PDB file of C-alpha atoms in Angstrom:
ATOM      1  CA  UNK A1355     -50.159  24.741-101.163  1.00 61.00           C
ATOM      2  CA  UNK A1356     -52.680  27.301-102.407  1.00 65.00           C
ATOM      3  CA  UNK A1357     -50.740  30.067-100.683  1.00 64.00           C
ATOM      4  CA  UNK A1358     -47.542  28.902-102.368  1.00 62.00           C
ATOM      5  CA  UNK A1359     -49.210  28.853-105.793  1.00 63.00           C
ATOM      6  CA  UNK A1360     -50.636  32.317-105.200  1.00 60.00           C
ATOM      7  CA  UNK A1361     -47.206  33.676-104.287  1.00 64.00           C
ATOM      8  CA  UNK A1362     -45.659  31.976-107.327  1.00 57.00           C
ATOM      9  CA  UNK A1363     -48.276  33.406-109.690  1.00 59.00           C
ATOM     10  CA  UNK A1364     -47.940  36.891-108.231  1.00 55.00           C
ATOM     11  CA  UNK A1365     -44.147  36.642-108.495  1.00 56.00           C
ATOM     12  CA  UNK A1366     -44.353  35.649-112.155  1.00 57.00           C
ATOM     13  CA  UNK A1367     -46.823  38.454-112.878  1.00 62.00           C
ATOM     14  CA  UNK A1368     -44.504  40.900-111.104  1.00 60.00           C
ATOM     15  CA  UNK A1369     -41.569  39.815-113.238  1.00 51.00           C
ATOM     16  CA  UNK A1370     -43.694  40.144-116.394  1.00 53.00           C
ATOM     17  CA  UNK A1371     -44.809  43.647-115.409  1.00 54.00           C
ATOM     18  CA  UNK A1372     -41.221  44.718-114.692  1.00 50.00           C
ATOM     19  CA  UNK A1373     -39.973  43.280-117.987  1.00 52.00           C
ATOM     20  CA  UNK A1374     -42.796  44.966-119.902  1.00 49.00           C
ATOM     21  CA  UNK A1375     -41.980  48.235-118.173  1.00 58.00           C
ATOM     22  CA  UNK A1376     -38.307  47.928-119.043  1.00 52.00           C
ATOM     23  CA  UNK A1377     -39.148  47.090-122.647  1.00 53.00           C
ATOM     24  CA  UNK A1378     -41.547  50.029-122.910  1.00 61.00           C
ATOM     25  CA  UNK A1379     -38.907  52.332-121.438  1.00 70.00           C
ATOM     26  CA  UNK A1380     -36.284  51.070-123.883  1.00 64.00           C
ATOM     27  CA  UNK A1381     -38.607  51.549-126.860  1.00 72.00           C
ATOM     28  CA  UNK A1382     -39.471  55.066-125.695  1.00 81.00           C
ATOM     29  CA  UNK A1383     -35.766  55.891-125.319  1.00 81.00           C
ATOM     30  CA  UNK A1384     -34.784  54.747-128.799  1.00 81.00           C
ATOM     31  CA  UNK A1385     -37.748  56.517-130.395  1.00 83.00           C
ATOM     32  CA  UNK A1386     -37.549  59.796-128.509  1.00 88.00           C
ATOM     33  CA  UNK A1387     -34.374  59.995-126.487  1.00 88.00           C
ATOM     34  CA  UNK A1388     -34.232  59.862-122.694  1.00 86.00           C
ATOM     35  CA  UNK A1389     -33.164  61.588-120.555  1.00 93.00           C
ATOM     36  CA  UNK A1390     -33.042  64.745-122.666  1.00 94.00           C
ATOM     37  CA  UNK A1391     -31.210  67.897-121.616  1.00 95.00           C
ATOM     38  CA  UNK A1392     -29.662  70.773-123.547  1.00 96.00           C
ATOM     39  CA  UNK A1393     -26.349  72.522-123.080  1.00 97.00           C
ATOM     40  CA  UNK A1394     -26.546  76.228-123.935  1.00 97.00           C
ATOM     41  CA  UNK A1395     -23.238  77.685-122.780  1.00 97.00           C
ATOM     42  CA  UNK A1396     -20.880  78.408-125.677  1.00 98.00           C
ATOM     43  CA  UNK A1397     -17.547  76.604-125.203  1.00 98.00           C
ATOM     44  CA  UNK A1398     -14.193  78.329-125.308  1.00 97.00           C
ATOM     45  CA  UNK A1399     -12.571  77.164-128.575  1.00 97.00           C
ATOM     46  CA  UNK A1400      -9.666  78.563-130.532  1.00 96.00           C
ATOM     47  CA  UNK A1401     -10.788  77.728-134.058  1.00 95.00           C
ATOM     48  CA  UNK A1402      -8.046  78.274-136.651  1.00 95.00           C
ATOM     49  CA  UNK A1403      -8.871  80.124-139.854  1.00 91.00           C
ATOM     50  CA  UNK A1404      -6.231  78.405-141.999  1.00 94.00           C
ATOM     51  CA  UNK A1405      -7.447  74.801-141.735  1.00 97.00           C
ATOM     52  CA  UNK A1406     -10.467  72.755-142.749  1.00 98.00           C
ATOM     53  CA  UNK A1407     -12.555  72.824-139.576  1.00 98.00           C
ATOM     54  CA  UNK A1408     -14.802  69.980-138.454  1.00 98.00           C
ATOM     55  CA  UNK A1409     -17.329  69.830-135.620  1.00 98.00           C
ATOM     56  CA  UNK A1410     -17.641  66.172-134.606  1.00 99.00           C
ATOM     57  CA  UNK A1411     -20.843  65.871-132.566  1.00 98.00           C
ATOM     58  CA  UNK A1412     -21.495  62.524-130.866  1.00 98.00           C
ATOM     59  CA  UNK A1413     -24.222  63.284-128.324  1.00 98.00           C
ATOM     60  CA  UNK A1414     -26.845  60.534-128.076  1.00 98.00           C
ATOM     61  CA  UNK A1415     -30.007  60.533-125.973  1.00 97.00           C
ATOM     62  CA  UNK A1416     -31.538  57.644-127.932  1.00 96.00           C
ATOM     63  CA  UNK A1417     -29.790  54.344-128.600  1.00 95.00           C
ATOM     64  CA  UNK A1418     -26.078  54.872-128.086  1.00 96.00           C
ATOM     65  CA  UNK A1419     -23.789  53.159-130.599  1.00 97.00           C
ATOM     66  CA  UNK A1420     -20.936  53.429-128.118  1.00 97.00           C
ATOM     67  CA  UNK A1421     -18.301  51.322-129.869  1.00 98.00           C
ATOM     68  CA  UNK A1422     -18.899  52.982-133.238  1.00 98.00           C
ATOM     69  CA  UNK A1423     -18.912  56.475-131.715  1.00 98.00           C
ATOM     70  CA  UNK A1424     -15.561  55.934-130.021  1.00 98.00           C
ATOM     71  CA  UNK A1425     -14.065  54.300-133.123  1.00 98.00           C
ATOM     72  CA  UNK A1426     -15.266  57.245-135.214  1.00 98.00           C
ATOM     73  CA  UNK A1427     -13.640  59.725-132.862  1.00 98.00           C
ATOM     74  CA  UNK A1428     -10.302  57.930-133.215  1.00 98.00           C
ATOM     75  CA  UNK A1429     -10.564  57.754-137.005  1.00 98.00           C
ATOM     76  CA  UNK A1430     -11.376  61.452-137.363  1.00 98.00           C
ATOM     77  CA  UNK A1431      -8.504  62.316-135.042  1.00 98.00           C
ATOM     78  CA  UNK A1432      -6.231  60.399-137.401  1.00 98.00           C
ATOM     79  CA  UNK A1433      -7.733  62.070-140.465  1.00 98.00           C
ATOM     80  CA  UNK A1434      -7.140  65.450-138.832  1.00 98.00           C
ATOM     81  CA  UNK A1435      -3.430  64.677-138.556  1.00 98.00           C
ATOM     82  CA  UNK A1436      -3.274  63.275-142.080  1.00 98.00           C
ATOM     83  CA  UNK A1437      -5.076  66.209-143.727  1.00 97.00           C
ATOM     84  CA  UNK A1438      -4.126  69.047-141.353  1.00 97.00           C
ATOM     85  CA  UNK A1439      -7.748  69.495-140.261  1.00 98.00           C
ATOM     86  CA  UNK A1440      -8.963  71.014-137.032  1.00 98.00           C
ATOM     87  CA  UNK A1441     -11.497  68.653-135.427  1.00 98.00           C
ATOM     88  CA  UNK A1442     -13.509  69.779-132.409  1.00 98.00           C
ATOM     89  CA  UNK A1443     -14.889  66.621-130.768  1.00 98.00           C
ATOM     90  CA  UNK A1444     -17.806  67.231-128.397  1.00 98.00           C
ATOM     91  CA  UNK A1445     -21.048  65.861-126.974  1.00 98.00           C
ATOM     92  CA  UNK A1446     -22.126  69.288-125.703  1.00 98.00           C
ATOM     93  CA  UNK A1447     -24.671  71.286-127.719  1.00 98.00           C
ATOM     94  CA  UNK A1448     -23.539  74.754-126.648  1.00 98.00           C
ATOM     95  CA  UNK A1449     -21.377  75.083-129.749  1.00 98.00           C
ATOM     96  CA  UNK A1450     -24.529  75.259-131.892  1.00 98.00           C
ATOM     97  CA  UNK A1451     -24.642  79.048-131.910  1.00 98.00           C
ATOM     98  CA  UNK A1452     -24.343  81.259-135.020  1.00 98.00           C
ATOM     99  CA  UNK A1453     -20.878  82.673-134.312  1.00 98.00           C
ATOM    100  CA  UNK A1454     -19.139  79.374-133.649  1.00 98.00           C
ATOM    101  CA  UNK A1455     -20.998  77.307-136.242  1.00 98.00           C
ATOM    102  CA  UNK A1456     -19.975  79.800-138.932  1.00 97.00           C
ATOM    103  CA  UNK A1457     -16.326  78.919-138.268  1.00 97.00           C
ATOM    104  CA  UNK A1458     -16.753  75.249-139.175  1.00 98.00           C
ATOM    105  CA  UNK A1459     -16.575  73.840-142.704  1.00 98.00           C
ATOM    106  CA  UNK A1460     -18.465  70.686-141.733  1.00 98.00           C
ATOM    107  CA  UNK A1461     -20.663  69.431-138.892  1.00 98.00           C
ATOM    108  CA  UNK A1462     -20.759  65.655-138.397  1.00 99.00           C
ATOM    109  CA  UNK A1463     -23.492  63.878-136.441  1.00 98.00           C
ATOM    110  CA  UNK A1464     -21.454  60.843-135.378  1.00 98.00           C
ATOM    111  CA  UNK A1465     -24.220  58.333-134.589  1.00 98.00           C
ATOM    112  CA  UNK A1466     -26.035  61.129-132.765  1.00 98.00           C
ATOM    113  CA  UNK A1467     -29.521  59.952-131.785  1.00 98.00           C
ATOM    114  CA  UNK A1468     -32.577  61.329-130.017  1.00 97.00           C
ATOM    115  CA  UNK A1469     -33.320  64.948-129.190  1.00 97.00           C
ATOM    116  CA  UNK A1470     -29.867  66.499-128.799  1.00 98.00           C
ATOM    117  CA  UNK A1471     -30.471  70.194-129.587  1.00 98.00           C
ATOM    118  CA  UNK A1472     -33.140  72.601-128.443  1.00 98.00           C
ATOM    119  CA  UNK A1473     -35.361  74.401-130.952  1.00 98.00           C
ATOM    120  CA  UNK A1474     -33.095  77.447-131.139  1.00 98.00           C
ATOM    121  CA  UNK A1475     -29.977  75.343-131.698  1.00 98.00           C
ATOM    122  CA  UNK A1476     -31.749  73.359-134.401  1.00 98.00           C
ATOM    123  CA  UNK A1477     -32.626  76.599-136.170  1.00 98.00           C
ATOM    124  CA  UNK A1478     -28.994  77.732-135.965  1.00 98.00           C
ATOM    125  CA  UNK A1479     -27.908  74.483-137.647  1.00 98.00           C
ATOM    126  CA  UNK A1480     -30.550  74.900-140.361  1.00 98.00           C
ATOM    127  CA  UNK A1481     -29.305  78.436-141.023  1.00 98.00           C
ATOM    128  CA  UNK A1482     -25.703  77.220-141.024  1.00 98.00           C
ATOM    129  CA  UNK A1483     -26.436  74.733-143.826  1.00 98.00           C
ATOM    130  CA  UNK A1484     -28.618  77.169-145.777  1.00 98.00           C
ATOM    131  CA  UNK A1485     -25.810  79.727-145.671  1.00 98.00           C
ATOM    132  CA  UNK A1486     -23.194  77.330-147.048  1.00 98.00           C
ATOM    133  CA  UNK A1487     -22.250  74.849-144.339  1.00 98.00           C
ATOM    134  CA  UNK A1488     -21.985  71.091-144.652  1.00 98.00           C
ATOM    135  CA  UNK A1489     -23.940  68.616-142.490  1.00 98.00           C
ATOM    136  CA  UNK A1490     -22.858  64.957-142.449  1.00 98.00           C
ATOM    137  CA  UNK A1491     -24.818  62.192-140.725  1.00 98.00           C
ATOM    138  CA  UNK A1492     -23.586  58.703-139.879  1.00 98.00           C
ATOM    139  CA  UNK A1493     -25.845  55.681-139.266  1.00 98.00           C
ATOM    140  CA  UNK A1494     -27.886  56.402-136.093  1.00 98.00           C
ATOM    141  CA  UNK A1495     -28.065  60.055-137.125  1.00 98.00           C
ATOM    142  CA  UNK A1496     -30.684  58.872-139.624  1.00 98.00           C
ATOM    143  CA  UNK A1497     -33.081  57.013-137.346  1.00 97.00           C
ATOM    144  CA  UNK A1498     -36.514  58.342-136.374  1.00 95.00           C
ATOM    145  CA  UNK A1499     -35.634  59.583-132.891  1.00 96.00           C
ATOM    146  CA  UNK A1500     -34.882  63.193-133.818  1.00 96.00           C
ATOM    147  CA  UNK A1501     -38.425  64.496-134.466  1.00 95.00           C
ATOM    148  CA  UNK A1502     -37.122  67.334-136.612  1.00 97.00           C
ATOM    149  CA  UNK A1503     -38.853  67.856-139.952  1.00 97.00           C
ATOM    150  CA  UNK A1504     -36.122  69.969-141.589  1.00 98.00           C
ATOM    151  CA  UNK A1505     -33.497  67.430-140.572  1.00 98.00           C
ATOM    152  CA  UNK A1506     -35.442  64.496-142.000  1.00 97.00           C
ATOM    153  CA  UNK A1507     -36.213  66.316-145.231  1.00 97.00           C
ATOM    154  CA  UNK A1508     -32.753  67.745-145.861  1.00 97.00           C
ATOM    155  CA  UNK A1509     -30.389  65.118-144.467  1.00 97.00           C
ATOM    156  CA  UNK A1510     -32.160  61.837-145.211  1.00 95.00           C
ATOM    157  CA  UNK A1511     -34.941  62.730-147.607  1.00 96.00           C
ATOM    158  CA  UNK A1512     -36.565  59.610-146.233  1.00 96.00           C
ATOM    159  CA  UNK A1513     -38.281  58.425-143.078  1.00 96.00           C
ATOM    160  CA  UNK A1514     -36.654  55.622-141.111  1.00 97.00           C
ATOM    161  CA  UNK A1515     -38.822  52.532-140.599  1.00 96.00           C
ATOM    162  CA  UNK A1516     -36.673  49.800-139.041  1.00 95.00           C
ATOM    163  CA  UNK A1517     -33.477  47.822-139.421  1.00 95.00           C
ATOM    164  CA  UNK A1518     -32.745  44.202-140.108  1.00 93.00           C
ATOM    165  CA  UNK A1519     -33.143  41.892-137.117  1.00 93.00           C
ATOM    166  CA  UNK A1520     -33.409  38.434-138.615  1.00 85.00           C
ATOM    167  CA  UNK A1521     -30.479  38.182-138.897  1.00 93.00           C
ATOM    168  CA  UNK A1522     -29.306  41.425-137.330  1.00 96.00           C
ATOM    169  CA  UNK A1523     -25.914  42.056-138.993  1.00 97.00           C
ATOM    170  CA  UNK A1524     -25.636  40.904-142.595  1.00 98.00           C
ATOM    171  CA  UNK A1525     -22.893  40.863-145.206  1.00 98.00           C
ATOM    172  CA  UNK A1526     -23.542  42.094-148.719  1.00 98.00           C
ATOM    173  CA  UNK A1527     -21.895  43.994-151.570  1.00 98.00           C
ATOM    174  CA  UNK A1528     -21.920  47.793-151.507  1.00 98.00           C
ATOM    175  CA  UNK A1529     -21.875  49.221-155.035  1.00 98.00           C
ATOM    176  CA  UNK A1530     -20.676  52.649-156.181  1.00 98.00           C
ATOM    177  CA  UNK A1531     -23.214  54.582-158.225  1.00 98.00           C
ATOM    178  CA  UNK A1532     -22.314  55.060-161.892  1.00 95.00           C
ATOM    179  CA  UNK A1533     -21.610  58.704-162.656  1.00 93.00           C
ATOM    180  CA  UNK A1534     -21.226  59.608-158.974  1.00 93.00           C
ATOM    181  CA  UNK A1535     -19.713  62.985-158.106  1.00 93.00           C
ATOM    182  CA  UNK A1536     -16.021  62.701-159.075  1.00 93.00           C
ATOM    183  CA  UNK A1537     -14.721  64.456-155.944  1.00 93.00           C
ATOM    184  CA  UNK A1538     -16.776  62.316-153.596  1.00 96.00           C
ATOM    185  CA  UNK A1539     -15.951  59.143-155.528  1.00 97.00           C
ATOM    186  CA  UNK A1540     -12.196  59.802-155.792  1.00 97.00           C
ATOM    187  CA  UNK A1541     -10.257  56.776-154.594  1.00 97.00           C
ATOM    188  CA  UNK A1542     -13.371  54.809-153.652  1.00 98.00           C
ATOM    189  CA  UNK A1543     -13.752  51.127-154.473  1.00 98.00           C
ATOM    190  CA  UNK A1544     -16.357  50.442-157.178  1.00 98.00           C
ATOM    191  CA  UNK A1545     -17.724  47.778-154.838  1.00 98.00           C
ATOM    192  CA  UNK A1546     -16.801  46.232-151.516  1.00 98.00           C
ATOM    193  CA  UNK A1547     -18.203  43.615-149.179  1.00 98.00           C
ATOM    194  CA  UNK A1548     -19.475  44.965-145.889  1.00 98.00           C
ATOM    195  CA  UNK A1549     -21.373  43.763-142.832  1.00 98.00           C
ATOM    196  CA  UNK A1550     -23.734  46.187-141.129  1.00 98.00           C
ATOM    197  CA  UNK A1551     -27.128  46.749-139.553  1.00 98.00           C
ATOM    198  CA  UNK A1552     -29.025  47.753-142.698  1.00 98.00           C
ATOM    199  CA  UNK A1553     -31.544  50.540-142.237  1.00 98.00           C
ATOM    200  CA  UNK A1554     -34.854  50.391-144.081  1.00 98.00           C
ATOM    201  CA  UNK A1555     -36.539  53.684-144.998  1.00 98.00           C
ATOM    202  CA  UNK A1556     -40.123  54.262-146.038  1.00 97.00           C
ATOM    203  CA  UNK A1557     -38.982  56.376-148.986  1.00 95.00           C
ATOM    204  CA  UNK A1558     -36.149  56.183-151.484  1.00 98.00           C
ATOM    205  CA  UNK A1559     -33.995  59.331-151.319  1.00 98.00           C
ATOM    206  CA  UNK A1560     -33.273  58.923-155.038  1.00 98.00           C
ATOM    207  CA  UNK A1561     -36.905  59.811-155.713  1.00 96.00           C
ATOM    208  CA  UNK A1562     -36.549  62.939-153.555  1.00 95.00           C
ATOM    209  CA  UNK A1563     -33.743  64.364-155.686  1.00 96.00           C
ATOM    210  CA  UNK A1564     -30.791  63.149-153.615  1.00 98.00           C
ATOM    211  CA  UNK A1565     -27.589  62.059-155.350  1.00 98.00           C
ATOM    212  CA  UNK A1566     -26.763  58.442-154.546  1.00 98.00           C
ATOM    213  CA  UNK A1567     -23.157  57.487-153.871  1.00 98.00           C
ATOM    214  CA  UNK A1568     -23.439  53.872-152.715  1.00 98.00           C
ATOM    215  CA  UNK A1569     -26.246  51.294-152.743  1.00 98.00           C
ATOM    216  CA  UNK A1570     -26.821  47.666-151.941  1.00 98.00           C
ATOM    217  CA  UNK A1571     -29.111  45.181-153.637  1.00 98.00           C
ATOM    218  CA  UNK A1572     -31.961  45.216-151.136  1.00 97.00           C
ATOM    219  CA  UNK A1573     -33.005  41.772-152.313  1.00 97.00           C
ATOM    220  CA  UNK A1574     -29.652  40.342-151.194  1.00 97.00           C
ATOM    221  CA  UNK A1575     -30.478  40.816-147.506  1.00 97.00           C
ATOM    222  CA  UNK A1576     -33.304  39.809-145.200  1.00 95.00           C
ATOM    223  CA  UNK A1577     -34.818  43.182-144.202  1.00 95.00           C
ATOM    224  CA  UNK A1578     -37.179  41.857-141.535  1.00 90.00           C
ATOM    225  CA  UNK A1579     -37.412  43.969-138.407  1.00 87.00           C
ATOM    226  CA  UNK A1580     -40.174  41.963-136.757  1.00 85.00           C
ATOM    227  CA  UNK A1581     -39.823  41.254-133.042  1.00 76.00           C
ATOM    228  CA  UNK A1582     -42.158  40.299-130.215  1.00 71.00           C
ATOM    229  CA  UNK A1583     -45.596  41.754-131.004  1.00 73.00           C
ATOM    230  CA  UNK A1584     -44.406  43.785-134.017  1.00 71.00           C
ATOM    231  CA  UNK A1585     -45.307  41.937-137.212  1.00 82.00           C
ATOM    232  CA  UNK A1586     -45.493  44.791-139.759  1.00 86.00           C
ATOM    233  CA  UNK A1587     -41.740  45.289-140.287  1.00 88.00           C
ATOM    234  CA  UNK A1588     -41.160  42.423-142.694  1.00 90.00           C
ATOM    235  CA  UNK A1589     -40.405  44.556-145.756  1.00 94.00           C
ATOM    236  CA  UNK A1590     -37.453  46.255-147.413  1.00 96.00           C
ATOM    237  CA  UNK A1591     -36.751  48.971-149.972  1.00 97.00           C
ATOM    238  CA  UNK A1592     -36.542  46.642-152.943  1.00 97.00           C
ATOM    239  CA  UNK A1593     -33.519  46.082-155.140  1.00 98.00           C
ATOM    240  CA  UNK A1594     -32.574  49.793-155.232  1.00 98.00           C
ATOM    241  CA  UNK A1595     -31.477  50.315-151.624  1.00 98.00           C
ATOM    242  CA  UNK A1596     -29.235  53.409-151.224  1.00 98.00           C
ATOM    243  CA  UNK A1597     -26.841  53.476-148.264  1.00 98.00           C
ATOM    244  CA  UNK A1598     -24.982  56.767-148.892  1.00 98.00           C
ATOM    245  CA  UNK A1599     -26.322  59.930-150.524  1.00 98.00           C
ATOM    246  CA  UNK A1600     -26.035  63.717-150.661  1.00 98.00           C
ATOM    247  CA  UNK A1601     -27.615  66.860-152.048  1.00 97.00           C
ATOM    248  CA  UNK A1602     -27.358  70.642-152.083  1.00 96.00           C
ATOM    249  CA  UNK A1603     -29.435  72.386-149.433  1.00 95.00           C
ATOM    250  CA  UNK A1604     -29.638  76.138-149.840  1.00 95.00           C
ATOM    251  CA  UNK A1605     -26.039  77.251-150.334  1.00 97.00           C
ATOM    252  CA  UNK A1606     -24.770  74.276-148.366  1.00 98.00           C
ATOM    253  CA  UNK A1607     -25.064  70.533-148.656  1.00 97.00           C
ATOM    254  CA  UNK A1608     -25.876  67.434-146.681  1.00 98.00           C
ATOM    255  CA  UNK A1609     -24.479  63.921-146.779  1.00 98.00           C
ATOM    256  CA  UNK A1610     -25.772  60.812-145.044  1.00 98.00           C
ATOM    257  CA  UNK A1611     -24.707  57.191-144.835  1.00 98.00           C
ATOM    258  CA  UNK A1612     -26.728  54.504-143.083  1.00 98.00           C
ATOM    259  CA  UNK A1613     -23.572  52.412-142.635  1.00 98.00           C
ATOM    260  CA  UNK A1614     -21.602  52.558-139.397  1.00 98.00           C
ATOM    261  CA  UNK A1615     -23.498  50.550-136.773  1.00 98.00           C
ATOM    262  CA  UNK A1616     -20.447  49.182-134.983  1.00 96.00           C
ATOM    263  CA  UNK A1617     -16.698  49.672-134.728  1.00 98.00           C
ATOM    264  CA  UNK A1618     -15.928  47.282-137.585  1.00 97.00           C
ATOM    265  CA  UNK A1619     -17.219  49.842-140.093  1.00 98.00           C
ATOM    266  CA  UNK A1620     -14.320  52.118-139.153  1.00 98.00           C
ATOM    267  CA  UNK A1621     -11.901  49.342-140.130  1.00 98.00           C
ATOM    268  CA  UNK A1622     -13.360  49.384-143.651  1.00 98.00           C
ATOM    269  CA  UNK A1623     -10.979  51.557-145.751  1.00 98.00           C
ATOM    270  CA  UNK A1624     -13.628  52.580-148.290  1.00 98.00           C
ATOM    271  CA  UNK A1625     -16.042  53.667-145.556  1.00 98.00           C
ATOM    272  CA  UNK A1626     -13.369  55.878-144.006  1.00 98.00           C
ATOM    273  CA  UNK A1627     -12.238  57.231-147.387  1.00 98.00           C
ATOM    274  CA  UNK A1628     -15.840  58.082-148.256  1.00 98.00           C
ATOM    275  CA  UNK A1629     -16.166  60.227-145.135  1.00 98.00           C
ATOM    276  CA  UNK A1630     -12.754  61.769-145.699  1.00 98.00           C
ATOM    277  CA  UNK A1631     -13.838  62.778-149.210  1.00 98.00           C
ATOM    278  CA  UNK A1632     -17.104  64.155-147.892  1.00 98.00           C
ATOM    279  CA  UNK A1633     -15.366  66.472-145.425  1.00 97.00           C
ATOM    280  CA  UNK A1634     -12.750  67.564-147.946  1.00 86.00           C
ATOM    281  CA  UNK A1635     -15.096  68.084-150.894  1.00 79.00           C
TER     282      UNK A1635
END
């Protein structure tokens, strides 16, 4: 009997250790990206000079929002046909070189998470924006897995803390900012109801000089991100909770929206129109 109990206890402890290891590995992956590798060979692309050109980058080494990434690819393919754009869809970082980047009007991080570019490629993207390019980030592109100071400062203007977990996906009204940029706001609904995984940031990008396009009432959702042993994530951003914003950066500009967790976002006409306006601005 004692032998049986000993085996049972050791079995339970083994399962606990394995589960803790898996959890630790998952947390490391979503915070840092794993496994991380970098592609450095420039691809062979015929980039037209007479169209709006878009680099759609969907590489993810952190948490992969697979359904949203694939839905986004399909939507941008449709927008390319509608607007006569050239969209280069890739998950390979070799295109982040000065010569090829300079041929794109906009670079979109389509739920791109984790470390996805090496230091040299990151610098090329910084230079691209400073020299007049446009960088657009969608949802996961704004989490804290990138470990890139310029990126955090110029794309988000805020540091990611957590997202709602209790409940996870929540419905609320998304409200257009009064006096928003007329080109970005063209054809957008003044408000719409949307369900998403709402990101909570430690700072408000409005206070960092970013121009807000859409916000939610942060008091209309439960922002708690507490789980297991984490008990310090039970806070939000307050009533003023931006979810889409932009600003000039050097001679270029950046735009970020924290919406877009799953494929349903891409079925939301205003969400799609917002991104269409952002590329075409």
